[in-house]
Amino acid sequence: MDVIEQFESNLARLGNNLPHLQSAAEKARVITTGFLAADYLTDQLGAFMERYPGIELEILCSSIEANFDREDVDVALRMNRPLDDALMGHEVGKVHFCAVQKPDATSRDWIALSRELDWTPEMQAGYERFGRPPVMRVEDFSLAMDAAASTGLSTIVPRLHLAANSPLSIITGAHSVATRSLWAVYQEKRQRDPIVNAVVDWIAQSVAQRRLNEGIPQSGDSPSGLGYSAE
């Protein structure tokens, strides 16, 4: 299915949920990381409000995996496929990571995220790409980019996180050093819940729309585009 067909399919599924939700005084809570919220969701908040005026949408940002029962979370957007049998996951796309540095910098050292994230494919790609441990660690990708811009060091970031006016550039040959799947996760017992279905479909639509806006090919890795490939 190409991206336009996927977008139309998601839109149709949203329409199927519409009669259940338009007049409901409901709340929907989504938890994700800050960079995923910024890169994929915030531009489509207006679309959600227009489609579901009776639903109050709350987006929480945390790097800790959600406890659905304790935190009253409806859907989590994350880069880990759910392993818990009580959870289900809908793959909404892929996040591509690149290595970046200021164009005039020559340092071979790099900046990583916190040590507990060394297991992730993107941090492992940093170790492989630069051939040495990081000389600096920061909390998130935004800080990594700011630190790289001020120090001349390299770092690994999601391609969508690299703005067109960024002082950083993708290092030659490092346009896609790691790829992770992007999952909308929810409780299996709520797979027919209209609130959950609406939120999952909105997330899938948001990701597909971002990809359309960026003009990223569906398959392969184009060095001319920054961002994400939805499947």
Coordinates of N, CA and C in Angstrom, one line a residue, residues 6-200:
Q6 N -2.6 4.6 2.1 CA -2.6 4.4 3.5 C -3.3 5.6 4.2
F7 N -3.0 6.8 3.7 CA -3.6 8.0 4.3 C -5.1 7.9 4.2
E8 N -5.6 7.5 3.0 CA -7.0 7.4 2.7 C -7.7 6.4 3.6
S9 N -6.9 5.2 3.7 CA -7.4 4.1 4.6 C -7.6 4.6 6.0
N10 N -6.6 5.3 6.5 CA -6.7 5.8 7.9 C -7.8 6.8 8.0
L11 N -8.0 7.6 7.0 CA -9.1 8.6 7.1 C -10.5 7.9 7.1
A12 N -10.6 6.8 6.3 CA -11.8 6.1 6.3 C -12.1 5.5 7.6
R13 N -11.1 4.9 8.3 CA -11.3 4.3 9.6 C -11.7 5.4 10.6
L14 N -11.1 6.5 10.5 CA -11.5 7.6 11.4 C -13.0 7.9 11.2
G15 N -13.5 7.9 10.0 CA -14.9 8.2 9.7 C -15.8 7.1 10.3
N16 N -15.3 5.9 10.3 CA -16.1 4.8 10.9 C -16.3 5.0 12.4
N17 N -15.3 5.7 13.1 CA -15.4 5.9 14.5 C -16.2 7.2 14.8
L18 N -16.4 8.0 13.9 CA -16.9 9.4 14.1 C -18.3 9.4 14.8
P19 N -19.3 8.5 14.4 CA -20.6 8.6 15.1 C -20.5 8.3 16.6
H20 N -19.5 7.5 17.0 CA -19.4 7.2 18.4 C -18.8 8.3 19.2
L21 N -18.1 9.2 18.6 CA -17.3 10.1 19.3 C -17.6 11.6 19.2
Q22 N -18.3 12.0 18.2 CA -18.5 13.4 18.0 C -19.1 14.1 19.1
S23 N -20.1 13.5 19.7 CA -20.8 14.2 20.8 C -20.5 13.7 22.2
A24 N -19.5 12.8 22.3 CA -19.1 12.3 23.6 C -18.2 13.2 24.4
A25 N -18.5 13.3 25.7 CA -17.7 14.1 26.6 C -16.6 13.2 27.1
E26 N -15.5 13.0 26.3 CA -14.5 11.9 26.6 C -13.2 12.6 26.7
K27 N -12.2 11.8 27.3 CA -10.8 12.2 27.3 C -10.0 11.1 26.7
A28 N -8.9 11.5 26.0 CA -8.0 10.6 25.5 C -6.6 11.0 25.9
R29 N -5.8 10.0 26.4 CA -4.5 10.3 26.9 C -3.5 9.5 26.2
V30 N -2.5 10.3 25.6 CA -1.4 9.7 24.8 C -0.1 9.9 25.5
I31 N 0.7 8.9 25.6 CA 2.1 9.2 26.2 C 3.1 8.8 25.2
T32 N 4.1 9.6 25.1 CA 5.2 9.4 24.1 C 6.4 10.2 24.6
T33 N 7.5 10.1 23.8 CA 8.7 10.9 24.1 C 8.5 12.3 23.5
G34 N 9.2 13.3 24.0 CA 9.1 14.6 23.6 C 9.4 14.8 22.1
F35 N 10.5 14.1 21.6 CA 10.8 14.2 20.2 C 9.8 13.6 19.3
L36 N 9.2 12.5 19.7 CA 8.2 11.9 18.8 C 6.9 12.8 18.8
A37 N 6.6 13.4 19.9 CA 5.4 14.3 19.9 C 5.7 15.5 19.0
A38 N 6.9 16.0 19.1 CA 7.2 17.2 18.3 C 7.3 16.9 16.8
D39 N 7.9 15.7 16.5 CA 8.1 15.4 15.1 C 6.9 14.9 14.4
Y40 N 6.0 14.2 15.1 CA 4.9 13.5 14.4 C 3.5 14.0 14.8
L41 N 3.3 14.6 16.0 CA 1.9 14.8 16.4 C 1.5 16.2 16.5
T42 N 2.3 17.1 16.9 CA 1.8 18.5 17.2 C 1.2 19.2 16.0
D43 N 1.8 18.9 14.8 CA 1.2 19.6 13.6 C -0.2 19.1 13.3
Q44 N -0.6 18.0 13.8 CA -1.9 17.4 13.5 C -2.9 17.5 14.6
L45 N -2.6 18.3 15.7 CA -3.5 18.5 16.8 C -4.8 19.2 16.3
G46 N -4.7 20.1 15.4 CA -5.9 20.8 14.9 C -6.8 19.8 14.2
A47 N -6.3 18.9 13.5 CA -7.1 17.9 12.8 C -7.8 17.0 13.7
F48 N -7.2 16.6 14.9 CA -7.9 15.8 15.9 C -9.0 16.6 16.5
M49 N -8.8 17.9 16.8 CA -9.8 18.7 17.5 C -11.0 18.9 16.5
E50 N -10.7 19.1 15.3 CA -11.8 19.3 14.3 C -12.6 18.0 14.1
R51 N -11.9 16.9 14.1 CA -12.6 15.6 13.8 C -13.4 15.2 15.1
Y52 N -12.9 15.4 16.3 CA -13.5 15.0 17.5 C -13.6 16.1 18.5
P53 N -14.5 17.0 18.3 CA -14.7 18.2 19.2 C -15.1 17.8 20.6
G54 N -15.6 16.6 20.8 CA -16.1 16.2 22.1 C -15.0 15.5 22.9
I55 N -13.8 15.3 22.3 CA -12.8 14.6 23.1 C -11.7 15.6 23.5
E56 N -11.3 15.5 24.7 CA -10.2 16.3 25.3 C -8.9 15.4 25.1
L57 N -8.0 15.9 24.3 CA -6.8 15.1 24.1 C -5.7 15.6 25.0
E58 N -5.0 14.7 25.6 CA -3.9 15.0 26.5 C -2.7 14.2 26.1
I59 N -1.6 14.9 25.8 CA -0.3 14.3 25.4 C 0.7 14.5 26.5
L60 N 1.2 13.4 27.0 CA 2.2 13.3 28.1 C 3.5 12.9 27.4
C61 N 4.6 13.6 27.9 CA 5.9 13.2 27.3 C 6.8 12.6 28.5
S62 N 7.3 11.4 28.2 CA 8.1 10.7 29.2 C 8.9 9.7 28.4
S63 N 10.1 9.4 28.9 CA 11.0 8.4 28.3 C 10.8 7.0 29.0
I64 N 9.9 7.0 30.0 CA 9.6 5.8 30.7 C 8.4 5.1 30.1
E65 N 8.5 3.8 29.9 CA 7.3 3.1 29.3 C 6.1 3.2 30.2
A66 N 4.9 3.4 29.5 CA 3.7 3.7 30.3 C 3.2 2.4 31.0
N67 N 2.7 2.7 32.2 CA 1.9 1.7 32.9 C 0.4 2.1 32.6
F68 N -0.2 1.3 31.7 CA -1.5 1.7 31.2 C -2.6 1.8 32.3
D69 N -2.6 0.9 33.2 CA -3.6 0.9 34.3 C -3.4 2.0 35.3
R70 N -2.1 2.1 35.8 CA -1.8 3.1 36.8 C -1.9 4.5 36.3
E71 N -1.5 4.8 35.1 CA -1.5 6.1 34.6 C -2.7 6.5 33.7
D72 N -3.6 5.6 33.6 CA -4.8 5.8 32.8 C -4.5 6.3 31.4
V73 N -3.6 5.6 30.8 CA -3.1 5.9 29.4 C -4.0 5.1 28.4
D74 N -4.4 5.8 27.3 CA -5.1 5.1 26.3 C -4.2 4.5 25.2
V75 N -3.2 5.3 24.8 CA -2.3 4.9 23.7 C -0.9 5.4 24.0
A76 N 0.1 4.6 23.7 CA 1.5 5.1 23.8 C 2.1 5.0 22.4
L77 N 2.8 6.0 22.1 CA 3.6 6.0 20.8 C 5.0 5.9 21.2
R78 N 5.6 4.8 20.7 CA 7.0 4.5 21.1 C 7.7 3.7 20.0
M79 N 9.0 3.5 20.2 CA 9.8 2.8 19.2 C 10.1 1.3 19.6
N80 N 9.4 0.8 20.6 CA 9.6 -0.6 21.0 C 8.3 -1.4 20.7
R81 N 8.4 -2.5 20.0 CA 7.3 -3.4 19.9 C 6.9 -3.9 21.2
P82 N 5.6 -3.9 21.6 CA 5.2 -4.4 22.9 C 5.4 -5.9 23.0
L83 N 6.0 -6.3 24.1 CA 6.3 -7.7 24.4 C 5.3 -8.3 25.4
D84 N 4.6 -7.4 26.1 CA 3.6 -7.8 27.1 C 2.4 -8.4 26.4
D85 N 2.0 -9.6 26.8 CA 0.8 -10.2 26.1 C -0.5 -9.4 26.3
A86 N -0.5 -8.5 27.3 CA -1.7 -7.7 27.5 C -1.8 -6.5 26.6
L87 N -0.7 -6.3 25.8 CA -0.6 -5.1 25.0 C -0.6 -5.5 23.5
M88 N -1.2 -4.6 22.7 CA -1.1 -4.8 21.3 C -0.4 -3.6 20.6
G89 N 0.2 -3.8 19.5 CA 0.9 -2.7 18.8 C 0.5 -2.6 17.4
H90 N 0.3 -1.4 16.9 CA 0.1 -1.1 15.5 C 1.3 -0.3 14.9
E91 N 2.0 -0.9 14.0 CA 3.2 -0.3 13.4 C 2.7 0.9 12.5
V92 N 3.1 2.1 12.8 CA 2.6 3.2 12.0 C 3.7 3.8 11.1
G93 N 5.0 3.3 11.2 CA 6.0 3.8 10.4 C 7.4 3.4 10.9
K94 N 8.4 4.1 10.4 CA 9.8 3.9 10.8 C 10.5 5.2 11.1
V95 N 11.4 5.2 12.1 CA 12.2 6.4 12.4 C 13.6 6.1 11.9
H96 N 14.1 7.0 11.0 CA 15.5 6.9 10.5 C 16.4 7.8 11.2
F97 N 17.6 7.4 11.6 CA 18.6 8.1 12.3 C 19.8 8.4 11.4
C98 N 20.4 9.6 11.6 CA 21.5 10.0 10.8 C 22.6 10.5 11.8
A99 N 23.8 10.6 11.3 CA 24.9 11.2 12.0 C 25.1 12.6 11.5
V100 N 25.2 13.6 12.4 CA 25.3 15.0 12.0 C 26.5 15.7 12.7
Q101 N 26.9 16.8 12.1 CA 28.0 17.6 12.6 C 28.1 18.9 11.9
K102 N 28.7 19.9 12.5 CA 28.8 21.2 11.8 C 29.7 21.0 10.5
P103 N 29.4 21.6 9.4 CA 30.1 21.3 8.2 C 31.6 21.6 8.2
D104 N 32.0 22.6 9.0 CA 33.4 22.9 9.1 C 34.1 22.2 10.2
A105 N 33.5 21.4 11.0 CA 34.1 20.7 12.1 C 34.9 19.5 11.7
T106 N 35.9 19.2 12.4 CA 36.8 18.0 12.0 C 36.9 17.0 13.2
S107 N 36.3 17.2 14.3 CA 36.4 16.3 15.4 C 35.8 15.0 15.1
R108 N 36.5 13.9 15.6 CA 35.9 12.5 15.4 C 35.2 12.1 16.7
D109 N 35.1 12.9 17.7 CA 34.4 12.6 18.9 C 32.9 12.9 18.8
W110 N 32.1 12.2 19.6 CA 30.7 12.4 19.5 C 29.9 12.5 20.8
I111 N 28.7 12.8 20.7 CA 27.8 13.0 21.8 C 26.7 11.9 21.8
A112 N 26.5 11.3 22.9 CA 25.5 10.2 23.0 C 24.4 10.7 24.0
L113 N 23.3 9.9 24.0 CA 22.3 10.0 25.1 C 22.8 9.3 26.4
S114 N 21.9 9.3 27.4 CA 22.3 8.7 28.6 C 22.7 7.2 28.5
R115 N 23.5 6.8 29.4 CA 24.2 5.5 29.4 C 23.1 4.3 29.3
E116 N 22.0 4.5 29.9 CA 21.0 3.4 29.9 C 20.4 3.2 28.6
L117 N 20.6 4.1 27.6 CA 20.1 4.0 26.2 C 21.2 3.5 25.3
D118 N 22.3 3.0 25.8 CA 23.4 2.5 24.9 C 23.0 1.3 24.1
W119 N 22.0 0.6 24.6 CA 21.5 -0.6 23.9 C 20.7 -0.3 22.6
T120 N 20.3 0.9 22.5 CA 19.4 1.2 21.3 C 20.2 1.2 20.0
P121 N 19.5 0.8 18.9 CA 20.2 0.8 17.6 C 20.9 2.1 17.2
E122 N 20.3 3.2 17.6 CA 20.9 4.5 17.2 C 22.2 4.7 18.0
M123 N 22.2 4.4 19.3 CA 23.4 4.6 20.0 C 24.5 3.6 19.6
Q124 N 24.1 2.3 19.4 CA 25.0 1.3 18.9 C 25.6 1.8 17.5
A125 N 24.8 2.4 16.7 CA 25.3 2.9 15.4 C 26.4 4.0 15.7
G126 N 26.2 4.8 16.7 CA 27.2 5.8 17.0 C 28.5 5.2 17.4
Y127 N 28.5 4.1 18.3 CA 29.7 3.5 18.6 C 30.4 2.9 17.4
E128 N 29.6 2.3 16.5 CA 30.2 1.7 15.2 C 30.7 2.8 14.3
R129 N 29.9 3.9 14.2 CA 30.3 4.9 13.2 C 31.6 5.6 13.6
F130 N 31.7 6.0 14.9 CA 32.8 6.8 15.4 C 33.9 6.0 16.0
G131 N 33.7 4.7 16.3 CA 34.8 3.8 16.7 C 35.3 4.1 18.1
R132 N 34.6 4.8 18.9 CA 35.0 5.1 20.3 C 33.9 5.5 21.1
P133 N 34.0 5.5 22.4 CA 32.9 5.9 23.3 C 32.7 7.4 23.2
P134 N 31.5 7.8 23.6 CA 31.2 9.3 23.5 C 32.0 10.0 24.5
V135 N 32.3 11.3 24.2 CA 33.0 12.2 25.2 C 32.0 13.0 25.9
M136 N 30.7 13.0 25.6 CA 29.7 13.8 26.2 C 28.4 13.0 26.2
R137 N 27.5 13.2 27.2 CA 26.2 12.6 27.2 C 25.2 13.6 27.6
V138 N 24.0 13.6 26.9 CA 22.9 14.5 27.2 C 21.6 13.7 27.3
E139 N 20.6 14.4 27.7 CA 19.3 13.8 28.1 C 18.5 13.4 26.8
D140 N 18.5 14.3 25.8 CA 17.6 14.0 24.7 C 18.3 14.5 23.4
F141 N 17.6 14.2 22.3 CA 18.1 14.6 20.9 C 18.2 16.1 20.7
S142 N 17.3 16.8 21.2 CA 17.4 18.3 21.1 C 18.7 18.8 21.7
L143 N 18.9 18.4 23.0 CA 20.2 18.8 23.6 C 21.4 18.3 22.9
A144 N 21.3 17.1 22.3 CA 22.5 16.6 21.6 C 22.8 17.5 20.4
M145 N 21.7 17.9 19.7 CA 21.9 18.8 18.5 C 22.5 20.2 19.0
D146 N 22.0 20.7 20.1 CA 22.5 22.0 20.6 C 24.0 21.9 21.0
A147 N 24.3 20.7 21.7 CA 25.7 20.5 22.1 C 26.6 20.3 20.9
A148 N 26.1 19.6 19.9 CA 26.9 19.4 18.7 C 27.2 20.7 17.9
A149 N 26.2 21.6 17.9 CA 26.3 22.9 17.2 C 27.3 23.8 18.0
S150 N 27.3 23.7 19.3 CA 28.2 24.6 20.0 C 29.6 24.0 20.2
T151 N 29.8 22.7 20.1 CA 31.1 22.1 20.3 C 31.9 21.7 19.0
G152 N 31.1 21.4 18.0 CA 31.7 20.9 16.8 C 31.8 19.3 16.8
L153 N 31.3 18.7 17.9 CA 31.2 17.3 18.0 C 30.1 16.7 17.1
S154 N 30.2 15.4 16.8 CA 29.1 14.8 16.1 C 28.1 14.2 17.0
T155 N 26.9 13.8 16.5 CA 25.9 13.1 17.3 C 25.0 12.3 16.3
I156 N 24.1 11.5 16.9 CA 23.2 10.7 16.2 C 21.8 11.2 16.5
V157 N 21.0 11.6 15.5 CA 19.7 12.1 15.7 C 18.7 11.6 14.7
P158 N 17.4 11.6 15.0 CA 16.3 11.3 14.0 C 16.4 12.3 12.9
R159 N 16.3 11.9 11.7 CA 16.4 12.8 10.5 C 15.3 13.9 10.6
L160 N 14.1 13.5 11.0 CA 13.1 14.5 11.1 C 13.4 15.6 12.1
H161 N 14.2 15.3 13.0 CA 14.6 16.3 14.0 C 15.5 17.4 13.5
L162 N 16.1 17.1 12.4 CA 17.1 18.1 11.8 C 16.3 19.1 10.9
A163 N 16.2 20.3 11.5 CA 15.5 21.3 10.7 C 16.3 21.8 9.5
A164 N 15.5 22.4 8.6 CA 16.2 22.9 7.3 C 17.2 24.0 7.6
N165 N 17.0 24.7 8.7 CA 17.9 25.8 9.0 C 18.9 25.5 10.1
S166 N 19.1 24.2 10.4 CA 20.0 23.7 11.4 C 21.4 24.0 11.0
P167 N 22.3 24.4 12.0 CA 23.7 24.6 11.7 C 24.4 23.3 11.4
L168 N 23.7 22.2 11.7 CA 24.3 20.8 11.5 C 24.0 20.3 10.1
S169 N 24.9 19.4 9.6 CA 24.6 18.8 8.4 C 24.8 17.3 8.5
I170 N 24.1 16.5 7.7 CA 24.3 15.0 7.7 C 25.7 14.7 7.2
I171 N 26.4 13.9 8.0 CA 27.8 13.5 7.6 C 27.7 12.6 6.3
T172 N 28.6 12.8 5.4 CA 28.6 12.0 4.2 C 28.7 10.5 4.5
G173 N 27.7 9.8 3.9 CA 27.7 8.3 4.1 C 26.9 7.9 5.4
A174 N 26.4 8.9 6.1 CA 25.7 8.6 7.4 C 24.3 9.1 7.4
H175 N 23.6 9.0 6.2 CA 22.3 9.5 6.1 C 21.3 8.6 6.8
S176 N 21.6 7.3 6.9 CA 20.7 6.4 7.6 C 21.6 5.3 8.3
V177 N 21.9 5.6 9.5 CA 22.8 4.7 10.3 C 22.0 3.8 11.2
A178 N 20.7 4.0 11.4 CA 19.9 3.1 12.1 C 18.4 3.4 11.8
T179 N 17.6 2.4 11.9 CA 16.2 2.5 11.7 C 15.4 1.8 12.8
R180 N 14.4 2.4 13.3 CA 13.5 1.8 14.3 C 12.1 1.9 13.9
S181 N 11.3 0.9 14.2 CA 9.9 0.9 13.9 C 9.1 1.8 15.0
L182 N 8.1 2.4 14.5 CA 7.3 3.3 15.3 C 5.9 2.6 15.6
W183 N 5.6 2.5 16.9 CA 4.4 1.7 17.3 C 3.4 2.5 18.1
A184 N 2.1 2.4 17.7 CA 1.1 2.8 18.6 C 0.6 1.6 19.4
V185 N 0.8 1.8 20.7 CA 0.6 0.6 21.6 C -0.6 0.9 22.5
Y186 N -1.4 -0.2 22.8 CA -2.6 0.0 23.6 C -2.9 -1.4 24.2
Q187 N -3.8 -1.4 25.2 CA -4.2 -2.6 25.8 C -5.1 -3.5 24.9
E188 N -4.7 -4.8 24.9 CA -5.5 -5.8 24.1 C -7.0 -5.7 24.4
K189 N -7.3 -5.6 25.7 CA -8.7 -5.6 26.1 C -9.5 -4.4 25.6
R190 N -8.8 -3.4 25.1 CA -9.4 -2.2 24.6 C -9.3 -2.1 23.1
Q191 N -9.0 -3.2 22.4 CA -8.8 -3.1 20.9 C -10.0 -2.7 20.2
R192 N -11.2 -2.8 20.7 CA -12.4 -2.4 20.1 C -13.0 -1.1 20.7
D193 N -12.3 -0.5 21.6 CA -12.7 0.8 22.2 C -12.6 1.9 21.2
P194 N -13.7 2.6 21.0 CA -13.7 3.7 19.9 C -12.7 4.8 20.2
I195 N -12.5 5.1 21.5 CA -11.5 6.1 21.8 C -10.1 5.7 21.4
V196 N -9.8 4.5 21.7 CA -8.4 3.9 21.4 C -8.3 3.9 19.9
N197 N -9.3 3.4 19.2 CA -9.3 3.3 17.7 C -9.1 4.6 17.1
A198 N -9.8 5.6 17.6 CA -9.7 7.0 17.0 C -8.3 7.5 17.2
V199 N -7.7 7.3 18.4 CA -6.4 7.9 18.7 C -5.4 7.2 17.8
V200 N -5.4 5.9 17.7 CA -4.5 5.1 16.9 C -4.6 5.5 15.4

